[in-house]
Coordinates of C-alpha atoms and ligand atoms in Angstrom, one line a residue:
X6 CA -17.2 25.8 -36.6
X7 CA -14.3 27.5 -36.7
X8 CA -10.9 26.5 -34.8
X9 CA -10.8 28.1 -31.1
X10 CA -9.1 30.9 -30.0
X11 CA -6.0 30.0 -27.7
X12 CA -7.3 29.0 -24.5
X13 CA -6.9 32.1 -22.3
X14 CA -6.9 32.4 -18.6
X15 CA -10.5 32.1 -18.7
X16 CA -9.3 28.6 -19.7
X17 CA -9.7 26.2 -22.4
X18 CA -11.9 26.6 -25.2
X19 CA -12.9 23.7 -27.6
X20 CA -15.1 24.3 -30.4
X21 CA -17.5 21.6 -29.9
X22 CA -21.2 23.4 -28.8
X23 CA -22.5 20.3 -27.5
X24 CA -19.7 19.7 -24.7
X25 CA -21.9 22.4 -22.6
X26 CA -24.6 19.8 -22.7
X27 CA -22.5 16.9 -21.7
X28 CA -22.3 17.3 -17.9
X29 CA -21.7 13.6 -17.6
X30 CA -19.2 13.3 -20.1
X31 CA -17.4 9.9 -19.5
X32 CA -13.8 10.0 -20.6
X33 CA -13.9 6.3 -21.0
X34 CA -10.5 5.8 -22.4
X35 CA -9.0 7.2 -19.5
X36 CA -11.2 6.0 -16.7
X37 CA -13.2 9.1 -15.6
X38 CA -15.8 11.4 -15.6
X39 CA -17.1 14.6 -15.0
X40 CA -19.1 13.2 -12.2
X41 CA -16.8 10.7 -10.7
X42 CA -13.6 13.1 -10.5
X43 CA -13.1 16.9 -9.3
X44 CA -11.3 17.4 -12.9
X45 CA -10.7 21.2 -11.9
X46 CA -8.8 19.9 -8.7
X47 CA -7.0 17.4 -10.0
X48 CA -6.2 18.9 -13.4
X49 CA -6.7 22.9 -13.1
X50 CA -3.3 24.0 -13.0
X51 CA -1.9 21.7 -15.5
X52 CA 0.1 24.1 -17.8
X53 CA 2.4 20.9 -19.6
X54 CA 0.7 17.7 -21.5
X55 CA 3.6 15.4 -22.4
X56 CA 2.5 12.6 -24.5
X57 CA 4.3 9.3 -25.6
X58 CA 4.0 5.5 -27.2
X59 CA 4.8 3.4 -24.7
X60 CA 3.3 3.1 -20.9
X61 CA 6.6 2.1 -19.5
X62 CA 8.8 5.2 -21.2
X63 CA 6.1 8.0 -20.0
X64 CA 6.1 6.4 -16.7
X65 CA 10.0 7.0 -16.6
X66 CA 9.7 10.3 -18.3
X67 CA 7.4 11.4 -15.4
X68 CA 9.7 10.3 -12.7
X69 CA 12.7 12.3 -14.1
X70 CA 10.2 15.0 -14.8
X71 CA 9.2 15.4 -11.2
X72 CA 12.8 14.9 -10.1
X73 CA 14.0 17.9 -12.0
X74 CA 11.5 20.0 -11.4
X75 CA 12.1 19.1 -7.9
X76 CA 7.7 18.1 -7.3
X77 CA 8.7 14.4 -6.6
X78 CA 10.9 13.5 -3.7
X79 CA 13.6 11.0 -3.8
X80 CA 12.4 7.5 -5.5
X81 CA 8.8 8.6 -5.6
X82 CA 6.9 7.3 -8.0
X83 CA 3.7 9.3 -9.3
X84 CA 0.8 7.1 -9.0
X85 CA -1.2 6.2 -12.7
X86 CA -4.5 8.4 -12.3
X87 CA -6.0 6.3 -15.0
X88 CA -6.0 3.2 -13.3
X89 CA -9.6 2.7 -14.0
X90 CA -8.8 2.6 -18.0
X91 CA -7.2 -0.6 -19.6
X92 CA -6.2 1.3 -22.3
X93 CA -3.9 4.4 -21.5
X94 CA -1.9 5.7 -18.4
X95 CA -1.8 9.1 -17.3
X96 CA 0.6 10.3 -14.3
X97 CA 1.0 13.9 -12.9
X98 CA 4.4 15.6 -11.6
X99 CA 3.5 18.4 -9.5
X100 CA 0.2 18.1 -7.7
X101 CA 1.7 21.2 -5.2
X102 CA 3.9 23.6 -6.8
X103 CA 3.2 25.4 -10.0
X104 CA 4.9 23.2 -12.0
X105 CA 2.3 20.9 -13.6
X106 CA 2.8 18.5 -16.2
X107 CA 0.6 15.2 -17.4
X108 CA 2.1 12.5 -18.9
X109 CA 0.2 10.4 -21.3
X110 CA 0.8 6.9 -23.2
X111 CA -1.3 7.2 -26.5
X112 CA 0.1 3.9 -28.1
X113 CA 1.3 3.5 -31.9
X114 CA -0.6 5.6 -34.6
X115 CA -2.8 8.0 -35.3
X116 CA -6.2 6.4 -34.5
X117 CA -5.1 5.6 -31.1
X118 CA -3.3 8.8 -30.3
X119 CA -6.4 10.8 -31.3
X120 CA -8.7 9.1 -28.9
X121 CA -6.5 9.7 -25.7
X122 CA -5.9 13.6 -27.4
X123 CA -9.7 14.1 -27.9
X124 CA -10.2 13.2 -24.0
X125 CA -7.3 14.7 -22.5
X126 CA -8.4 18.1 -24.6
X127 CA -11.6 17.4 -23.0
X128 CA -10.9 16.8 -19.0
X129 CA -8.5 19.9 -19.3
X130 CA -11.3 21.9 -20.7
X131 CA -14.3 20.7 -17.8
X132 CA -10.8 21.2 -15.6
X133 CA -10.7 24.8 -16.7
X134 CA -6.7 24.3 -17.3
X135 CA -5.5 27.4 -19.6
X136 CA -2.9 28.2 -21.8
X137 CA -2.1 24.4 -22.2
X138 CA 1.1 23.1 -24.3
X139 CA 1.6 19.8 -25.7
X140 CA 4.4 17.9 -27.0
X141 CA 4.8 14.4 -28.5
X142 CA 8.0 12.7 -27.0
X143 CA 8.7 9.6 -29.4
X144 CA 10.7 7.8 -30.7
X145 CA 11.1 7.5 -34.7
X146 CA 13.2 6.9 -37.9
X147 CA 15.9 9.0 -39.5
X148 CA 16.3 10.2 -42.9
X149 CA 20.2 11.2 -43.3
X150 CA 20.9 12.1 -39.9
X151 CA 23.0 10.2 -37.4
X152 CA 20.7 7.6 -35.2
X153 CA 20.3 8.8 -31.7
X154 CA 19.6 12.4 -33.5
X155 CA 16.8 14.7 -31.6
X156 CA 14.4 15.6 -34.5
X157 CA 12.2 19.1 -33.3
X158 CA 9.3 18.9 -36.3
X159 CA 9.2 22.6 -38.0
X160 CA 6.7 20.8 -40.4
X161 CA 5.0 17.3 -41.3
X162 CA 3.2 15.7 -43.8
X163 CA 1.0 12.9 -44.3
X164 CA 1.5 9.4 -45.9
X165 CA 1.1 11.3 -49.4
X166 CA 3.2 13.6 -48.5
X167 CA 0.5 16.7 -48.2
X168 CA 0.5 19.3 -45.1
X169 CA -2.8 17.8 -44.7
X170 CA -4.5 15.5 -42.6
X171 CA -7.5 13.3 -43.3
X172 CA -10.2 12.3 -41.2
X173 CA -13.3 10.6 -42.3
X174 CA -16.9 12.3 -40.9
X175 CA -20.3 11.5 -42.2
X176 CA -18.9 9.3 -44.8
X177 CA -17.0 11.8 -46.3
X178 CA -13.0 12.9 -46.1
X179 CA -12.1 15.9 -44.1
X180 CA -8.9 17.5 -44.5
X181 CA -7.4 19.5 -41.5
X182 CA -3.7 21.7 -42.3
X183 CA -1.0 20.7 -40.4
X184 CA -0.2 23.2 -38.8
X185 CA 3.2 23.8 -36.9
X186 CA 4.1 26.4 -34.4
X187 CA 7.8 27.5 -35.6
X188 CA 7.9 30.2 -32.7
X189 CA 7.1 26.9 -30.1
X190 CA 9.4 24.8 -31.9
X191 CA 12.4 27.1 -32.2
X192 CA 11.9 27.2 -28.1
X193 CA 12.2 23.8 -28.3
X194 CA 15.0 23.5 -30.3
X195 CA 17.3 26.2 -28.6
X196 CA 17.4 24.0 -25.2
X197 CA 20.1 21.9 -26.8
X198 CA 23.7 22.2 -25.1
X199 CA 26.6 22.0 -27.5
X200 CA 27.6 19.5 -24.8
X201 CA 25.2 17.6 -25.6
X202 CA 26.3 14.1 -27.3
X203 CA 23.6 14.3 -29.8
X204 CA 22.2 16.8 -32.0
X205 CA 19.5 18.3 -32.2
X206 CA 17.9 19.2 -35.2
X207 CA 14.6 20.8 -36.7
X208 CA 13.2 19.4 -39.5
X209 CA 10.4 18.3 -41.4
X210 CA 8.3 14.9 -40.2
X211 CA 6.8 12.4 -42.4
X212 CA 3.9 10.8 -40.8
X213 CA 2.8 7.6 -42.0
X214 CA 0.0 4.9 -41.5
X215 CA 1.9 1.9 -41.4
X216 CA 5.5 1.0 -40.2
X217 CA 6.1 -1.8 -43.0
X218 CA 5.5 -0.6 -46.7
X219 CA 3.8 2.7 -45.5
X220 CA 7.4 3.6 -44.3
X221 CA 8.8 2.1 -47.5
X222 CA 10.2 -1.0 -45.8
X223 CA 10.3 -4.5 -47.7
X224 CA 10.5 -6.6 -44.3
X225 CA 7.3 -6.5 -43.5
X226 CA 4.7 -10.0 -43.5
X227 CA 3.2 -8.8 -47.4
X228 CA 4.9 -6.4 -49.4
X229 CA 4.7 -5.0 -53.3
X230 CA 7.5 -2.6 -53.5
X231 CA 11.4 -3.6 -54.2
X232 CA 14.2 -2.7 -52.9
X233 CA 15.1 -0.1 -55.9
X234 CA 11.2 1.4 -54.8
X235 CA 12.6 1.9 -51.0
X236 CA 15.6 3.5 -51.9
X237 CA 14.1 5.7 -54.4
X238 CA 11.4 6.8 -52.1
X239 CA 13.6 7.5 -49.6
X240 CA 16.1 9.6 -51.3
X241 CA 13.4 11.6 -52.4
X242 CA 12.2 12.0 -48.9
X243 CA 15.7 13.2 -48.4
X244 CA 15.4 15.6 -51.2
X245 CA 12.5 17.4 -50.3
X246 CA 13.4 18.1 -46.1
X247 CA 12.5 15.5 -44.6
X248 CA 14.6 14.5 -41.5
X249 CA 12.6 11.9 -40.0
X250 CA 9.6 9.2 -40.1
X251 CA 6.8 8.4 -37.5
X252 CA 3.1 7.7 -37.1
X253 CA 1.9 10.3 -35.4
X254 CA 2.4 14.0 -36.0
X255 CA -0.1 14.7 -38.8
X256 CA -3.2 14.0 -36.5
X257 CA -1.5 15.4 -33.5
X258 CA -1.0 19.1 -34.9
X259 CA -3.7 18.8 -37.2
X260 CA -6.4 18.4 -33.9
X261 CA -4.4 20.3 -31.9
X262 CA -4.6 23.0 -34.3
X263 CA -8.3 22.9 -34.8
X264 CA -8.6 22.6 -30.7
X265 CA -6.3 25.7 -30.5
X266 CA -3.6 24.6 -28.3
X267 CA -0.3 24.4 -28.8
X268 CA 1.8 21.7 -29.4
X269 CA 5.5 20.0 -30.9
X270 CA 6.6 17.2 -32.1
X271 CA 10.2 16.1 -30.4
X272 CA 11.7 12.5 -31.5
X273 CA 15.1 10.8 -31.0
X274 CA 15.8 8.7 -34.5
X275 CA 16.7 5.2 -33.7
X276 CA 18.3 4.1 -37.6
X277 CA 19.2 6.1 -40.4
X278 CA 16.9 4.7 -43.0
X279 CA 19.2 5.6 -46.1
X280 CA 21.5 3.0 -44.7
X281 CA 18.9 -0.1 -43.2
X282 CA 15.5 -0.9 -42.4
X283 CA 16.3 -2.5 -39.2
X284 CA 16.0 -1.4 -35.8
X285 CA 19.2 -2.0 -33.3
X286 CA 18.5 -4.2 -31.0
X287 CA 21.0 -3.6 -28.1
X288 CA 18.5 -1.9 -25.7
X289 CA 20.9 -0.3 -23.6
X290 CA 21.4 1.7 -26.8
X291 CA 18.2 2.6 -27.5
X292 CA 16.9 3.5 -23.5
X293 CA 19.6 5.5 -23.6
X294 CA 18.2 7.3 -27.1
X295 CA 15.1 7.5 -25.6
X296 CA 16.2 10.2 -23.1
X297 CA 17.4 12.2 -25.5
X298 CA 13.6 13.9 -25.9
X299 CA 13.1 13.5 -23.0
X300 CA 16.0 15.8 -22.0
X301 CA 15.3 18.4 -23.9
X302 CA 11.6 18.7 -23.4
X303 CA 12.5 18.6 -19.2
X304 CA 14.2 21.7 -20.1
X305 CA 11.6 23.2 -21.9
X306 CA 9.4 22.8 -19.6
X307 CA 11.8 23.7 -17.1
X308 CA 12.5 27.1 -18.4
X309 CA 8.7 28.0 -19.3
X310 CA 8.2 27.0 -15.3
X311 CA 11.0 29.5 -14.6
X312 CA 10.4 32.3 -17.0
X313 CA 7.0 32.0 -15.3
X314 CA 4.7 30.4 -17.6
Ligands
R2B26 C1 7.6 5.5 -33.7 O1 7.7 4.3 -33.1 C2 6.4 3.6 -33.3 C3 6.6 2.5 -34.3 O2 7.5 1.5 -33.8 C4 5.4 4.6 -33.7 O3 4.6 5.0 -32.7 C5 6.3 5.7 -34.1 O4 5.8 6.8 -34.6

């Protein structure tokens, strides 16, 4: 089947026939169903789906996120409507006005992100949500660009460095383009402040499998490659656009793509990998880094929400 249109104010289309079957559908990862939750009360107006790594960060991100958009009072903390799920937390800023974002944890990697993206897709779909946009908040490294840099991906590539990703069905490898949104993440990109103490920069993503050796790193428990390898590999990273290094933005605009939604990819670098492999540890440092994103997405979203999105 071919990819669906962009979802419309009739709302969400996914191109899956059998979903019109599934009236039970049990979004296990995130703790509901069709049957057990009013998904087009709860979820309807969502026009925002913010997703993250860590539980703790998109629990912060939707706290500030309500407190911009003025949806949470003072110190309120939105409550995690996946409670029932072990695996991944979901929290909502805006359950009145129209400004309605979900914030998702989908963990490290690919694998995991695509679970919690196949069944947020999903409950938005049964919700009847339309004209949905998602963005990846992470965090990642850099390739020749300050640490603490805001990297807004115009492009990614897989492991192999190919503007394709692979997913296995039947047996059999299936290769989906990554595709990018440059009008989405020029938006993006133009809601940095030359006040800002960072920049902001757009520029291609390589997406990887693996953190250690997949990222060219020797520090990892087993490893086959040299130092001459690493810095080889990542001068030619270098060479060919590529500003930064994460493990997730291949799947994430490849099935968001073939879903028909929109989406970005918007990462704060934590180390400049032409200089070390290692991570800083002061985490002062690195909170304050992880804002960064999380700044400029706010407002994004903000002036979407404003311009009457
Ligand atoms: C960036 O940080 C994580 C690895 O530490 C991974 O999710 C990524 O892409």
């Amino acid at each position: 089947m071919e990819n669906a249109n962009r979802d419309s104010q009739i709302g969400m289309q996914l191109p899956n026939p059998h979903l019109a079957n599934m009236t039970k559908d049990n979004l296990y990862h995130l703790g509901m169903s069709r049957t057990s939750h009013d998904l087009p009360a709860l979820f309807g107006d969502v026009k925002f789906v913010c997703l993250g790594g860590s539980a703790r960060r998109m629990e912060n991100f939707a706290y500030f996120i309500g407190q911009e958009l003025g949806v949470l009072s003072t110190n309120e903390r939105p409550p995690n409507l996946a409670s029932n799920s072990e695996r991944f937390v979901l929290y909502k800023a805006g359950p009145v006005l129209s400004a309605n974002v979900c914030i998702y944890e989908h963990g490290i990697g690919v694998p995991s992100m695509l679970v919690v993206l196949h069944e947020i897709l999903k409950m938005l779909h049964y919700a009847g949500s339309s004209e949905v946009t998602f963005i990846r908040i992470g965090t990642c490294g850099g390739i020749g660009v300050p640490p603490g840099s805001v990297i807004v991906s115009n492009a990614a590539v897989n492991g192999k460095l190919e503007h394709t990703y692979e997913t296995v069905v039947l047996g059999k490898g299936i290769q989906r383009p990554i595709n990018v949104d440059q009008e989405l993440a020029s938006e993006i990109h133009s809601c940095s402040r030359t006040e800002d103490p960072f920049s902001v920069i757009l520029g291609k993503t390589y997406c990887t499998d693996d953190f250690f050796e997949g990222q060219a790193r020797t520090g990892g428990a087993v490893c086959d490659i040299n130092d001459g390898d690493e810095h080889r590999f990542l001068k030619q990273l270098d060479s060919e656009g590529v500003k930064n290094i994460e493990m997730e933005s291949a799947g994430f605009f490849a099935l968001c793509h073939k879903a028909g939604v929109k989406c970005g990819v918007v990462c704060v670098t934590f180390i400049d990998r032409l200089s070390t492999e290692d991570v800083p540890t002061d985490t002062d440092i690195l909170s304050e880094w992880t804002q960064r994103p999380q700044i400029l997405v706010a407002r994004f979203i903000k002036k979407q929400l404003t311009n009457g999105v």
